[in-house]
């Protein structure tokens, strides 16, 4: 079931999830499942900003500025992406 | 680093637990079963041998299987060197990979790949023409002060018969075959040069599985680079989170530090000199 995330939501990376930058991509390992993931581009940037403890709204503002997209688009994309990561156990609600 | 003992042959008795991991070959044959034995491990090569491995990977005890198909001395030694050593090393936190390693000016290069990718053929080709081989299947990397060194393994290569016919002259000494494989086992000697010294690892080439008209070497970056190393790594316990964390970290360090490329080449024995030259020239310009 998708969590009710909003722009005030803060998510954190669970202790069993490891990530490292490899070149221009971030490699993520979920120790609970043993599955590896890769993030590049916008996904990688969202992960970085999220790891700093920002709200989804703050993350969207960063994405909108850095990628020159409108605020509404950035917000929708960030919330959707966060839900995806949450559903895979790579994030947890703070 | 590893205390190794060989015990008398015994039957491979049924075990009460199920394996927590298996290596399965392309033909669905189970090659290795990984069992927990308290805090320790038991690795079973069905029909061949069982190996007890201590919890920290520092002790390995071989129990050849009773019966005519059980591992003979040569097979047991081969299983120990090419399978148990890298797995036990991984348990000790030492990075270990499926790779052959050959010398080039200034150090060595590794050819990463699973069985059948061409690691041994390339190693033999180099070792027969002025280079040395350090291993044909198990690369152990020593890390120290940011430097990465490849350690030598057993002084033998295994080749399929067609490779033997194409590459090997009769003067090269053959050892008794391994019981589970029709590959010929070639011993290092005057004609097949072995390197017994640890040397700096300058570059790694992930072997492509496809035949190619030309020698093609391409850089690999990002996730593909990381996975190139990960998919060719040894890891004894895939459920131990602490070890998985270490494995994640050392794969990250090594994949980041060692220039890594894909290598595709014509699967034609006559083109191997071209492949060797391409690799030597490439690492001269792109290696560490």
Coordinates of C-alpha atoms in Angstrom, one line a residue, chain B residues 1-5 39-43 51-61 80 83-94 140 235-237 240 243 246:
Chain B
X1 CA 46.3 -17.4 6.1
X2 CA 44.4 -20.7 5.7
X3 CA 45.1 -23.9 7.6
X4 CA 44.2 -26.8 5.3
X5 CA 43.8 -30.5 6.2
X39 CA 28.8 -21.0 13.3
X40 CA 30.9 -22.8 10.6
X41 CA 30.2 -23.8 7.1
X42 CA 30.1 -27.1 5.1
X43 CA 30.5 -26.8 1.3
X51 CA 34.8 -29.1 2.9
X52 CA 34.4 -27.8 6.4
X53 CA 35.2 -24.1 6.6
X54 CA 35.6 -22.4 9.9
X55 CA 33.4 -19.4 10.8
X56 CA 36.2 -16.9 10.1
X57 CA 37.5 -18.7 6.9
X58 CA 40.9 -19.5 8.4
X59 CA 40.5 -23.3 8.5
X60 CA 39.5 -25.6 5.7
X61 CA 39.2 -29.4 6.1
X80 CA 40.7 -26.3 -2.8
X83 CA 37.0 -22.7 -5.1
X84 CA 37.8 -23.0 -1.3
X85 CA 40.7 -20.6 -1.1
X86 CA 38.8 -17.6 -2.7
X87 CA 35.7 -18.4 -0.8
X88 CA 37.5 -18.7 2.5
X89 CA 39.4 -15.5 1.7
X90 CA 36.2 -13.7 1.1
X91 CA 35.1 -14.8 4.6
X92 CA 38.3 -13.3 5.9
X93 CA 37.4 -10.0 4.2
X94 CA 39.8 -10.5 1.4
X140 CA 42.8 -12.5 -4.7
X235 CA 31.4 -14.5 -1.5
X236 CA 31.1 -17.4 1.0
X237 CA 28.1 -16.2 3.0
X240 CA 25.7 -12.5 6.6
X243 CA 30.1 -9.7 5.3
X246 CA 32.3 -5.5 3.6

